[in-house]
Coordinates of C-alpha atoms in Angstrom, one line a residue:
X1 CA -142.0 -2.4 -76.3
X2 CA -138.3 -3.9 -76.3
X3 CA -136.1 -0.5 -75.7
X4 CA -132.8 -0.2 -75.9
X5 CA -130.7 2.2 -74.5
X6 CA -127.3 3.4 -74.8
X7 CA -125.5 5.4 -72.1
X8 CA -128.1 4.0 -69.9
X9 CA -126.0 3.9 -66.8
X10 CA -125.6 7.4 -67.3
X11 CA -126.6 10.4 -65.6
X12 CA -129.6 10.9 -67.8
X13 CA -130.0 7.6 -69.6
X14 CA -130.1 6.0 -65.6
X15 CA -133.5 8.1 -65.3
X16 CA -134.8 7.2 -68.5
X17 CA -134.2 3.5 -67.5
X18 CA -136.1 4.0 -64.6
X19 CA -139.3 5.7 -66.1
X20 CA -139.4 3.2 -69.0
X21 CA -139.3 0.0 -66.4
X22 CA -142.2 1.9 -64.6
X23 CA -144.2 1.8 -67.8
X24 CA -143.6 -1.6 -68.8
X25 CA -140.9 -2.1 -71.3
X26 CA -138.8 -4.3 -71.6
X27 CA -135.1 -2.3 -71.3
X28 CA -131.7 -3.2 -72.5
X29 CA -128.8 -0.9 -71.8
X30 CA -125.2 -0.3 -73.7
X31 CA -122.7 1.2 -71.7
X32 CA -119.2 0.9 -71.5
X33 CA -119.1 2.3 -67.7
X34 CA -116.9 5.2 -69.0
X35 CA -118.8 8.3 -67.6
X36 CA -121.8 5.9 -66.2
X37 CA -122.1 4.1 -63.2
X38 CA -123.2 0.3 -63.0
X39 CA -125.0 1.4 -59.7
X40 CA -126.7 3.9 -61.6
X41 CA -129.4 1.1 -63.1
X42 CA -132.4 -0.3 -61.9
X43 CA -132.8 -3.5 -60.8
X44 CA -135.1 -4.8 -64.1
X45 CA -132.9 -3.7 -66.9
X46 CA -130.6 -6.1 -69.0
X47 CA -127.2 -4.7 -69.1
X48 CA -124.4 -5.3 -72.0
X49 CA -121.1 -3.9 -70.9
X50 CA -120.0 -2.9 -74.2
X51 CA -118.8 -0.4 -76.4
X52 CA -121.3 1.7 -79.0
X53 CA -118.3 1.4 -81.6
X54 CA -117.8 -2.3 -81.0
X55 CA -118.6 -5.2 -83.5
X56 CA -120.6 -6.5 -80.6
X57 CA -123.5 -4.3 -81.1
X58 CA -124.4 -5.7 -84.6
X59 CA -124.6 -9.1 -82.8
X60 CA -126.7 -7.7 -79.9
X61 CA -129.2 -6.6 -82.2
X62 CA -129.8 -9.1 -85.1
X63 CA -130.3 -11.2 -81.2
X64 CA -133.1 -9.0 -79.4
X65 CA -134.3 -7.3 -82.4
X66 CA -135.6 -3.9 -80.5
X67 CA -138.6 -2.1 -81.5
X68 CA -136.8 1.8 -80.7
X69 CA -133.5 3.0 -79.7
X70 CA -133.0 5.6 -77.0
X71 CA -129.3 6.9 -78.2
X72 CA -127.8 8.9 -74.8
X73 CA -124.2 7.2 -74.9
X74 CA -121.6 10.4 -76.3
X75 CA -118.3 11.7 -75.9
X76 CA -120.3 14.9 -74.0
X77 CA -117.3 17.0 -72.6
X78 CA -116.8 20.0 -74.4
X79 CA -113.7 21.1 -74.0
X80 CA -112.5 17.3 -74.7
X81 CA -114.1 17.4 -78.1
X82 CA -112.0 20.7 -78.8
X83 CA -109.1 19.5 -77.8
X84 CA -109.3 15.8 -80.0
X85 CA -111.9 16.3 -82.4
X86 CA -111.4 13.0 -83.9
X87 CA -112.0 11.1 -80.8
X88 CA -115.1 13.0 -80.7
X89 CA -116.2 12.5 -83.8
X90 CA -114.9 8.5 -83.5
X91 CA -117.6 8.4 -80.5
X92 CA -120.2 10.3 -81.3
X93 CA -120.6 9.9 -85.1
X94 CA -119.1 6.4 -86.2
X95 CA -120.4 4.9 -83.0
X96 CA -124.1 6.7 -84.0
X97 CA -123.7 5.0 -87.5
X98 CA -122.6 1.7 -85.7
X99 CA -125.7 1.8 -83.5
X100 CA -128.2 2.6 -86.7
X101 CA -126.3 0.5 -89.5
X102 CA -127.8 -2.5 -86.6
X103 CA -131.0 -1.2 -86.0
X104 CA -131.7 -0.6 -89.4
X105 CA -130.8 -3.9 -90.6
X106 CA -133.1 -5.7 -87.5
X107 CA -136.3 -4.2 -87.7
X108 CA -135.8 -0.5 -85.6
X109 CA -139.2 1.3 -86.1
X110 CA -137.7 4.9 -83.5
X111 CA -134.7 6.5 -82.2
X112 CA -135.6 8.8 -79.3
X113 CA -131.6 10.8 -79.9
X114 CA -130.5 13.3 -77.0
X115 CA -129.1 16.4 -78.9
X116 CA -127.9 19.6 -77.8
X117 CA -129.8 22.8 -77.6
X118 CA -126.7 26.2 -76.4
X119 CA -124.2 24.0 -78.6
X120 CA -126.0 23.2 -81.9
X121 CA -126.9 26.7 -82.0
X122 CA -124.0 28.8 -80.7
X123 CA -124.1 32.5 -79.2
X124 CA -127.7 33.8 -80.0
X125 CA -129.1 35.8 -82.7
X126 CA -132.2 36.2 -80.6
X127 CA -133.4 34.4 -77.4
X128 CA -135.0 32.4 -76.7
X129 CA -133.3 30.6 -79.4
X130 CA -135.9 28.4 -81.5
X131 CA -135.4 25.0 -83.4
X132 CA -135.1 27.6 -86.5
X133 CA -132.3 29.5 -84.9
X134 CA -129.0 29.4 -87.2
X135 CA -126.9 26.3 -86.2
X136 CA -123.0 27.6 -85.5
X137 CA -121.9 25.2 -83.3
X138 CA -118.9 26.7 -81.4
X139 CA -117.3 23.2 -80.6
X140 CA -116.8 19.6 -82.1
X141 CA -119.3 18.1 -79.7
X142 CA -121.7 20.4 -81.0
X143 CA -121.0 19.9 -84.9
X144 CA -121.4 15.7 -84.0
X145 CA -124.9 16.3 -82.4
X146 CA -125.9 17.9 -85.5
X147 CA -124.4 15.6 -88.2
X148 CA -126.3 13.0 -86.1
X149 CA -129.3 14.6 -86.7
X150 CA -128.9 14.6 -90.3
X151 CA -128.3 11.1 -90.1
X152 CA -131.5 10.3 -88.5
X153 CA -133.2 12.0 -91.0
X154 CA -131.4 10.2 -93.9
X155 CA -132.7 7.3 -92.1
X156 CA -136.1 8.5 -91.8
X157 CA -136.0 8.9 -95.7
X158 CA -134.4 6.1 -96.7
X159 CA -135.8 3.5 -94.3
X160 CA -138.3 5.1 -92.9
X161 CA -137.0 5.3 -89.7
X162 CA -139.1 7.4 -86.9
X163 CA -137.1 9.8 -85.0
X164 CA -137.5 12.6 -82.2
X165 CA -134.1 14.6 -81.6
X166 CA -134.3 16.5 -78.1
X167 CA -132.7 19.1 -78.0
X168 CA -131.2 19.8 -74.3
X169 CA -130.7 23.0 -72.3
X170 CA -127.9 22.1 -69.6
X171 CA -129.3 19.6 -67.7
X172 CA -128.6 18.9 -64.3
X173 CA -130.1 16.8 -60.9
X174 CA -129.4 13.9 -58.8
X175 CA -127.0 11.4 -60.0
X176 CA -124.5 14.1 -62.2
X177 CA -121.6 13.7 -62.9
X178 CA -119.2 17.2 -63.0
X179 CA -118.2 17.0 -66.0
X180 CA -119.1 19.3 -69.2
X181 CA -120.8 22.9 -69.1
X182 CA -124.1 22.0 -66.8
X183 CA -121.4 19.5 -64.5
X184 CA -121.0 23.1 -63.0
X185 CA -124.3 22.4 -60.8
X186 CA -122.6 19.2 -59.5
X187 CA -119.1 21.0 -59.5
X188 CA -119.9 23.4 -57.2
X189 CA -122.4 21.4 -55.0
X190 CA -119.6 18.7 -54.2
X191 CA -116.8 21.4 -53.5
X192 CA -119.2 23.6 -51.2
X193 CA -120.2 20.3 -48.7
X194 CA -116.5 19.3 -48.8
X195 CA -115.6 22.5 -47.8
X196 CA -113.3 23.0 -50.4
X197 CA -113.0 26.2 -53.0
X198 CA -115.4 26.8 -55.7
X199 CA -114.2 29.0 -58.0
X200 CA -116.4 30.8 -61.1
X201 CA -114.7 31.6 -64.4
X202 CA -114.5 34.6 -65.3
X203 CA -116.9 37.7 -64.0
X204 CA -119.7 34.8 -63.4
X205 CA -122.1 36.5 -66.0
X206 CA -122.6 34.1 -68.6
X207 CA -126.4 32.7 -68.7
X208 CA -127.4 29.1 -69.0
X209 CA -131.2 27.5 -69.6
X210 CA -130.9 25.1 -66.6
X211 CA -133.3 22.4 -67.1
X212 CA -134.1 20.1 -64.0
X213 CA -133.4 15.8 -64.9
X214 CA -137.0 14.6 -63.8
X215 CA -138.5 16.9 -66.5
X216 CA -135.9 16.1 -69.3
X217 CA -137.2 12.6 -68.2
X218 CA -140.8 13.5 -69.1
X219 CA -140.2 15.2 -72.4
X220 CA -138.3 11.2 -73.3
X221 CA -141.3 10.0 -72.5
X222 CA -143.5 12.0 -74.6
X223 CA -141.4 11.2 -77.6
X224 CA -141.7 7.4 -77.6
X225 CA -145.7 8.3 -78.0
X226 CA -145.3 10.7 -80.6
X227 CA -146.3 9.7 -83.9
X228 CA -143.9 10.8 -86.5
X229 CA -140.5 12.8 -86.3
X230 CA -138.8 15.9 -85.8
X231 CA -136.5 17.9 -83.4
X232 CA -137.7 19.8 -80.0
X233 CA -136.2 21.9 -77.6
X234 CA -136.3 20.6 -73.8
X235 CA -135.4 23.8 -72.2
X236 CA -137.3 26.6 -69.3
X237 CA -136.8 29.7 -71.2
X238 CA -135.5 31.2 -68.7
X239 CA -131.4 32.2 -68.2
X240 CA -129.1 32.2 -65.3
X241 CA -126.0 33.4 -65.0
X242 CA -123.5 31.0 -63.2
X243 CA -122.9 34.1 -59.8
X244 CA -126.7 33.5 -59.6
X245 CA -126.2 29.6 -59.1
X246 CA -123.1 29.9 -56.9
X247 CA -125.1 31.8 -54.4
X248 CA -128.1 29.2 -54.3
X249 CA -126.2 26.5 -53.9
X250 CA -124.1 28.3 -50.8
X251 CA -127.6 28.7 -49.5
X252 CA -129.0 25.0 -50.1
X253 CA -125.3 23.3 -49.2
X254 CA -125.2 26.3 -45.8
X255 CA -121.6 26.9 -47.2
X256 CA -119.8 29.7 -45.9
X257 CA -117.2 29.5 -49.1
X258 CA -116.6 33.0 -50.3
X259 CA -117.4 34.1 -54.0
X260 CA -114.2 33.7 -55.5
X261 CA -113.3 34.3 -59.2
X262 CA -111.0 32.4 -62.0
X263 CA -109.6 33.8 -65.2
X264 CA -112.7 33.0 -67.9
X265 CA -112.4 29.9 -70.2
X266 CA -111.2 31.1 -73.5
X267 CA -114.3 30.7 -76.7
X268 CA -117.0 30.1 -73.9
X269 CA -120.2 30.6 -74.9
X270 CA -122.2 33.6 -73.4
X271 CA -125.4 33.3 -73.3
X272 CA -127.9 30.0 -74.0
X273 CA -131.4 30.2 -73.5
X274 CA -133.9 28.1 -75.7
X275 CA -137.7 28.2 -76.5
X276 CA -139.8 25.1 -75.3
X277 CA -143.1 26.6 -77.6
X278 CA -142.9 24.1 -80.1
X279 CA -142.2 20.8 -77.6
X280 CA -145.3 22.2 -75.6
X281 CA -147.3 22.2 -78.8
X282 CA -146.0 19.0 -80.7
X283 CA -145.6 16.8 -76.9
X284 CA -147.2 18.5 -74.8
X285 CA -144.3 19.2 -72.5
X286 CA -143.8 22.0 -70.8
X287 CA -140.9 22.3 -67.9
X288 CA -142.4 21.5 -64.1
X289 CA -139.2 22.1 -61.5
X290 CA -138.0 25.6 -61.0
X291 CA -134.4 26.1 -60.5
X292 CA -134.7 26.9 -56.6
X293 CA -136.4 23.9 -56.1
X294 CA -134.3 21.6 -58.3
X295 CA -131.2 22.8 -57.0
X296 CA -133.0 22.1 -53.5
X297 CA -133.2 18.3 -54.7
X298 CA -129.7 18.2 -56.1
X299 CA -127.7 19.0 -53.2
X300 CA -130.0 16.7 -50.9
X301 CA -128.7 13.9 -53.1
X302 CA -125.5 14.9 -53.2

């Protein structure tokens, strides 16, 4: 197929690149090198250094005339979105529409759209949260994720546009950048082999569903197969609270920084823990790296 995919110099979208190439495909990329890396992409891809808000795109696609759409390119710090909203929502919504408006007018048969899991849904009801759980987004970037996927399914509807939303626990892995809630990973890993401080907000227990990259890679894959639409999780189930990831990456990185603790970040989220249950079922993914040994990898590559 002829792919394209935005953010693809990215921290995830880089991987994506990668395994699509591997399979085949023919891949194009967007990305304006604002969080991605040109060194990121594999040799094979065709790159357009260009905004997802631009006039540009429109062009690019009544050109090439791509078969799906793999959407990764966002405004994805959190705390950014909270503090201008209406960048966020200039980024991650118009530039959506910008991005569909073309595909929709050249032929696009599938967007494969990387959502959010702990945002959409906000501090838990119940865990593992479910795709059913109430959506109370606690933060801009997590109201744009979801308004996204309402566009893709007014798009499904009205031009029958297939679409798989994934939703993502906090991913994290070689190539990440430390920026936004799962940038803690890289954060600390970076600090600890430069010797530096490493400090964890607040008393260290809130939980996070960390999700290793190369199986967040799979679970892409999976949806390009599937035949219809719909929204999954791409999460392990399983919590762990951010004291609990300081101390294995001091062991991995052999730092000897002491455990040192910062006021907590106002409106931070607890706890965020998804269900995979209905991925495994629908894509027959289910999450292969456990934390010890993705961390392991992580700081190697670091």
């Amino acid at each position: 197929m002829k792919l394209i995919v935005t953010g693809g110099a990215g921290f995830i979208g880089s991987h994506v690149c990668d395994a699509l190439l591997a399979q085949g495909h023919t891949v194009h990329v967007i990305d304006n090198l604002n969080g991605g890396k040109r060194e990121n992409l594999p040799d094979g891809v065709v790159f357009h250094n260009m905004d997802i808000r631009s006039d540009e795109v429109a062009v690019l696609f009544e050109k090439e005339k791509y078969d799906a759409m793999y959407h990764l390119a966002a405004q994805m710090d959190v705390r950014k979105s909270v503090a201008d909203p209406g960048f966020d929502a200039d980024v991650n919504v118009l530039g959506f529409l910008n991005l569909m408006e073309a595909g929709r007018r050249t032929g696009l048969k599938k967007v494969v759209f990387s959502s959010t899991g702990g945002a959409i849904y906000g501090e838990p009801e119940y865990v593992p949260q479910d795709e059913d759980h109430p959506q109370q987004p606690l933060s801009p970037y997590g109201i744009t994720k979801l308004v996204s996927e309402k566009y893709l399914f007014f798009y499904k509807d009205q031009f029958d546009i297939d679409y798989v939303a994934l939703r993502y626990a906090n991913v994290y892995g070689p190539r990440q950048n430390p920026h936004g809630d799962a940038g803690v990973v890289a954060i600390f890993t970076q600090r600890m082999l430069r010797g530096q401080d490493a400090f964890i907000n607040g008393d260290g227990q809130q939980t996070r569903d960390y999700v290793f990259v190369a199986d967040v890679v799979r679970a892409n894959m999976a949806a390009l197969e599937l035949d219809g639409s719909g929204i999954f999780n791409v999460g392990t189930g399983i919590e762990t609270n951010v004291v609990e990831l300081f101390r294995m990456i001091k062991e991995f990185t052999g730092s000897d920084i002491e455990e040192t603790h910062a006021p907590g970040k106002p409106g931070e989220q607890k706890r965020s823990v998804i269900s995979y249950a209905r991925t495994e079922k629908a894509l027959g993914w289910t999450p292969q790296t456990p934390i010890r040994a993705g961390l392991k990898e992580t700081v190697e590559w670091f």
